[in-house]
């Protein structure tokens, strides 16, 4: 039974929704976010079983300190949700190399660091659950988000490998692959055919359910799973035909970049607040 949980990227979006769902399920929650002040404010709004701490997932020592402080606040952690991520978009040839490195360091490096630190705590205790947020982009690579897709493919492969490494132990892993989720990360995105946009509470509910059941891989919304597996598991000609039918490659390439100004400014501001 999961009683205590830490969530990275918890100040907004999927992270905050997950914190709310975990609290509603009776857990004590520690949220970490590079927006330290906002994180503390969110925790105060969520109540006396929620705690907010600053966290830059690019900093391994800072991540360890976050988990130490979390356990001081709520006791031994039962679960960690590696949720923190950013999504700059555009053609890769035009991508700022600094953006490339930040996406790699946060979306993939942060998951690797968090998982390692959680394993070092959970394995000796004989229990624990690690939830890693990937994306449907980890199965359906779309134009305009090459580096983002690379990191999410990495999270998919990494989490499956960790599942193999921990087989036979009491430690559990869950890989979560959301599609288009109604957060500021998808501001300005073009519409795709047959793709349902859902709220972050849907992802949060799926995470809480996986913590309860031990489900190993989750797509949100659920109907995205067959499409993602089809694209990932068929020859390129077929996969590309499916993507064209869904207009998947237009989602980021045809995005309204002006509508993404606020998101990009906040992303650049917050990821530069601290350096590992």
Coordinates of C-alpha atoms in Angstrom, one line a residue:
X1 CA 0.0 0.0 0.0
X2 CA 1.3 3.4 -1.0
X3 CA 1.2 5.9 1.9
X4 CA 3.9 8.4 1.0
X5 CA 4.9 9.7 -2.4
X6 CA 7.2 12.3 -3.9
X7 CA 6.4 13.9 -7.3
X8 CA 8.8 15.9 -9.4
X9 CA 7.5 18.8 -11.5
X10 CA 4.6 19.1 -9.0
X11 CA 3.8 22.8 -9.2
X12 CA 1.5 22.6 -12.1
X13 CA 0.0 20.4 -14.9
X14 CA 0.1 16.7 -14.5
X15 CA 2.3 16.9 -11.4
X16 CA -0.1 19.0 -9.5
X17 CA -3.1 16.9 -10.6
X18 CA -1.2 13.8 -9.5
X19 CA -0.6 15.4 -6.1
X20 CA -4.3 16.1 -5.7
X21 CA -5.3 12.6 -6.7
X22 CA -2.8 11.0 -4.3
X23 CA -4.0 13.2 -1.5
X24 CA -7.6 12.2 -2.3
X25 CA -6.5 8.6 -2.1
X26 CA -5.1 9.1 1.4
X27 CA -1.4 9.5 0.7
X28 CA 1.0 12.1 2.1
X29 CA 2.6 13.9 -0.8
X30 CA 5.9 15.8 -1.3
X31 CA 6.1 17.9 -4.5
X32 CA 9.3 19.2 -5.9
X33 CA 9.7 21.8 -8.6
X34 CA 12.3 24.2 -10.0
X35 CA 9.7 26.9 -9.3
X36 CA 10.3 26.6 -5.5
X37 CA 8.0 29.5 -4.4
X38 CA 5.2 28.2 -6.5
X39 CA 5.7 24.7 -5.2
X40 CA 5.4 25.9 -1.6
X41 CA 2.3 27.9 -2.5
X42 CA 0.7 24.8 -4.1
X43 CA 1.5 22.6 -1.1
X44 CA -0.1 25.2 1.2
X45 CA -3.2 25.1 -0.9
X46 CA -3.4 21.3 -0.9
X47 CA -3.4 21.0 2.9
X48 CA -1.4 19.6 5.8
X49 CA -0.5 16.3 4.1
X50 CA 1.3 18.1 1.3
X51 CA 4.8 19.5 1.4
X52 CA 6.6 21.6 -1.3
X53 CA 10.3 21.7 -1.8
X54 CA 12.5 23.3 -4.5
X55 CA 14.0 20.8 -6.9
X56 CA 16.1 21.0 -10.0
X57 CA 16.2 17.4 -11.4
X58 CA 19.4 18.3 -13.3
X59 CA 21.3 18.4 -10.0
X60 CA 21.9 14.9 -8.6
X61 CA 23.0 16.1 -5.2
X62 CA 20.1 18.4 -5.0
X63 CA 17.8 15.6 -6.0
X64 CA 19.2 13.4 -3.2
X65 CA 18.7 16.3 -0.8
X66 CA 15.1 16.6 -2.0
X67 CA 14.4 13.0 -1.2
X68 CA 16.1 13.3 2.2
X69 CA 14.0 16.3 3.1
X70 CA 10.9 14.5 1.8
X71 CA 11.5 11.6 4.0
X72 CA 12.1 13.9 7.0
X73 CA 8.7 15.4 6.3
X74 CA 6.6 12.3 5.7
X75 CA 8.7 9.3 6.7
X76 CA 10.1 6.6 4.3
X77 CA 8.8 7.1 0.8
X78 CA 6.8 4.4 -0.8
X79 CA 6.8 5.8 -4.3
X80 CA 8.4 8.4 -6.6
X81 CA 6.8 9.9 -9.7
X82 CA 9.4 11.2 -12.2
X83 CA 7.2 13.8 -13.9
X84 CA 9.3 16.9 -14.5
X85 CA 9.7 17.8 -18.2
X86 CA 9.8 20.5 -20.8
X87 CA 8.8 20.7 -24.4
X88 CA 10.3 23.3 -26.7
X89 CA 9.2 22.6 -30.3
X90 CA 10.3 23.4 -33.8
X91 CA 12.4 21.9 -36.6
X92 CA 15.5 20.3 -35.2
X93 CA 17.8 22.2 -37.7
X94 CA 16.6 25.4 -36.1
X95 CA 16.8 24.3 -32.5
X96 CA 19.0 26.2 -30.0
X97 CA 21.7 23.8 -28.8
X98 CA 21.0 25.1 -25.3
X99 CA 17.4 23.9 -25.6
X100 CA 18.6 20.5 -26.8
X101 CA 20.8 20.0 -23.8
X102 CA 18.1 21.2 -21.3
X103 CA 15.5 18.8 -22.8
X104 CA 18.0 15.9 -22.5
X105 CA 19.1 16.9 -19.0
X106 CA 15.5 17.4 -17.6
X107 CA 13.3 14.9 -19.5
X108 CA 15.8 12.0 -19.6
X109 CA 18.6 12.8 -17.2
X110 CA 16.1 13.7 -14.4
X111 CA 14.3 10.4 -14.8
X112 CA 17.6 8.5 -14.7
X113 CA 18.8 10.3 -11.7
X114 CA 15.5 10.0 -9.8
X115 CA 15.2 6.3 -10.6
X116 CA 18.7 5.6 -9.4
X117 CA 18.2 7.4 -6.2
X118 CA 14.9 5.7 -5.6
X119 CA 16.3 2.3 -6.3
X120 CA 19.1 2.9 -3.8
X121 CA 16.4 3.5 -1.2
X122 CA 13.7 1.1 -2.2
X123 CA 15.7 -2.1 -2.9
X124 CA 17.3 -2.4 0.5
X125 CA 13.8 -1.9 2.1
X126 CA 12.2 -4.5 -0.1
X127 CA 9.4 -2.3 -1.4
X128 CA 8.8 0.8 -3.5
X129 CA 7.2 1.9 -6.7
X130 CA 8.7 4.1 -9.4
X131 CA 6.5 5.9 -11.9
X132 CA 8.2 7.4 -15.0
X133 CA 6.4 9.8 -17.2
X134 CA 7.2 9.3 -20.9
X135 CA 4.8 10.3 -23.6
X136 CA 3.0 8.9 -26.6
X137 CA 5.8 10.6 -28.4
X138 CA 8.0 7.8 -27.0
X139 CA 6.1 5.5 -29.5
X140 CA 4.9 8.0 -32.1
X141 CA 7.8 10.2 -33.0
X142 CA 6.3 13.4 -34.6
X143 CA 8.0 16.1 -36.7
X144 CA 8.7 19.3 -34.8
X145 CA 9.6 17.6 -31.6
X146 CA 12.6 15.5 -32.4
X147 CA 14.6 16.1 -29.2
X148 CA 11.5 15.7 -27.1
X149 CA 10.7 12.4 -28.8
X150 CA 14.2 11.2 -28.3
X151 CA 14.0 11.8 -24.6
X152 CA 10.6 10.1 -24.3
X153 CA 11.8 7.1 -26.4
X154 CA 14.7 7.0 -23.9
X155 CA 12.4 6.9 -20.9
X156 CA 10.4 4.1 -22.5
X157 CA 13.4 1.9 -23.1
X158 CA 15.0 2.8 -19.8
X159 CA 11.9 2.0 -17.7
X160 CA 11.5 -1.3 -19.5
X161 CA 15.1 -2.2 -18.8
X162 CA 14.7 -1.3 -15.1
X163 CA 11.6 -3.5 -15.0
X164 CA 13.8 -6.4 -16.2
X165 CA 16.5 -5.6 -13.7
X166 CA 14.1 -5.6 -10.8
X167 CA 12.1 -8.6 -11.8
X168 CA 11.8 -11.0 -8.9
X169 CA 12.0 -8.2 -6.3
X170 CA 9.1 -6.4 -4.6
X171 CA 9.9 -3.1 -6.4
X172 CA 7.5 -2.1 -9.1
X173 CA 7.7 0.3 -12.0
X174 CA 5.1 2.0 -14.1
X175 CA 5.6 3.7 -17.5
X176 CA 3.0 6.3 -18.2
X177 CA 2.6 7.5 -21.8
X178 CA 0.2 10.5 -22.1
X179 CA -1.1 11.9 -25.4
X180 CA -2.3 15.4 -25.7
X181 CA -3.0 16.6 -22.2
X182 CA -4.7 19.9 -21.5
X183 CA -1.8 21.8 -19.9
X184 CA 0.3 24.8 -21.0
X185 CA 2.8 22.4 -22.6
X186 CA 0.5 22.0 -25.6
X187 CA -0.4 25.6 -26.0
X188 CA -0.7 26.4 -29.7
X189 CA -0.5 22.8 -30.9
X190 CA -2.4 22.0 -34.1
X191 CA -5.3 19.6 -34.0
X192 CA -4.9 16.0 -35.1
X193 CA -7.6 13.7 -36.4
X194 CA -9.1 11.3 -34.0
X195 CA -6.9 12.5 -31.1
X196 CA -8.8 13.2 -27.9
X197 CA -7.4 16.0 -25.6
X198 CA -8.0 15.2 -22.0
X199 CA -7.3 17.0 -18.7
X200 CA -4.3 16.2 -16.4
X201 CA -6.7 14.7 -13.9
X202 CA -7.0 11.7 -16.3
X203 CA -3.3 11.1 -16.1
X204 CA -3.4 11.5 -12.4
X205 CA -6.2 9.0 -12.0
X206 CA -4.3 6.5 -14.1
X207 CA -1.2 6.9 -11.9
X208 CA -3.1 6.4 -8.7
X209 CA -4.7 3.3 -10.2
X210 CA -1.3 1.9 -11.3
X211 CA 0.0 2.5 -7.8
X212 CA -2.9 0.4 -6.5
X213 CA -2.7 -2.4 -9.1
X214 CA 0.9 -2.4 -10.1
X215 CA 0.0 -1.9 -13.8
X216 CA 3.3 -1.7 -15.7
X217 CA 2.4 0.5 -18.7
X218 CA -0.4 3.0 -19.1
X219 CA -1.6 5.1 -22.1
X220 CA -3.8 8.2 -21.4
X221 CA -6.3 8.3 -23.0
X222 CA -6.5 4.5 -23.1
X223 CA -7.4 4.3 -26.8
X224 CA -4.1 5.8 -27.7
X225 CA -2.4 2.5 -26.9
X226 CA -3.3 0.5 -30.0
X227 CA -2.4 3.4 -32.3
X228 CA 1.0 3.9 -30.6
X229 CA 1.8 0.2 -30.7
X230 CA 0.8 0.1 -34.4
X231 CA 3.1 3.0 -35.3
X232 CA 6.0 1.7 -33.2
X233 CA 5.7 -1.9 -34.3
X234 CA 5.1 -1.7 -38.1
X235 CA 7.3 -1.1 -41.1
X236 CA 8.0 2.6 -41.8
X237 CA 5.8 2.8 -44.8
X238 CA 2.8 1.6 -42.8
X239 CA 3.7 3.7 -39.7
X240 CA 4.1 6.8 -41.8
X241 CA 0.7 6.2 -43.5
X242 CA -1.0 6.0 -40.1
X243 CA 0.7 9.2 -39.0
X244 CA -0.4 11.0 -42.2
X245 CA -4.0 9.8 -41.7
X246 CA -4.0 11.3 -38.2
X247 CA -2.1 14.4 -39.2
X248 CA 0.3 13.6 -36.4
X249 CA 3.3 15.3 -37.9
X250 CA 1.3 18.6 -38.2
X251 CA 0.7 18.8 -34.4
X252 CA 4.0 20.5 -33.6
X253 CA 5.2 21.7 -37.1
X254 CA 1.9 23.6 -37.7
X255 CA 1.7 24.9 -34.1
X256 CA 0.9 28.6 -33.4
X257 CA 4.3 29.6 -32.0
X258 CA 2.9 33.0 -30.9
X259 CA 0.4 31.1 -28.6
X260 CA 3.4 29.4 -27.0
X261 CA 5.2 32.6 -26.0
X262 CA 4.1 32.5 -22.4
X263 CA 5.1 28.8 -22.0
X264 CA 8.5 29.3 -23.7
X265 CA 9.3 32.4 -21.5
X266 CA 8.4 30.5 -18.3
X267 CA 10.3 27.4 -19.4
X268 CA 13.5 29.4 -20.2
X269 CA 13.2 31.4 -17.0
X270 CA 12.6 28.5 -14.7
X271 CA 15.2 26.1 -16.1
X272 CA 17.9 28.8 -15.8
X273 CA 17.1 29.5 -12.1
X274 CA 19.7 27.0 -10.9
X275 CA 22.6 25.2 -12.6
X276 CA 23.7 21.6 -11.7

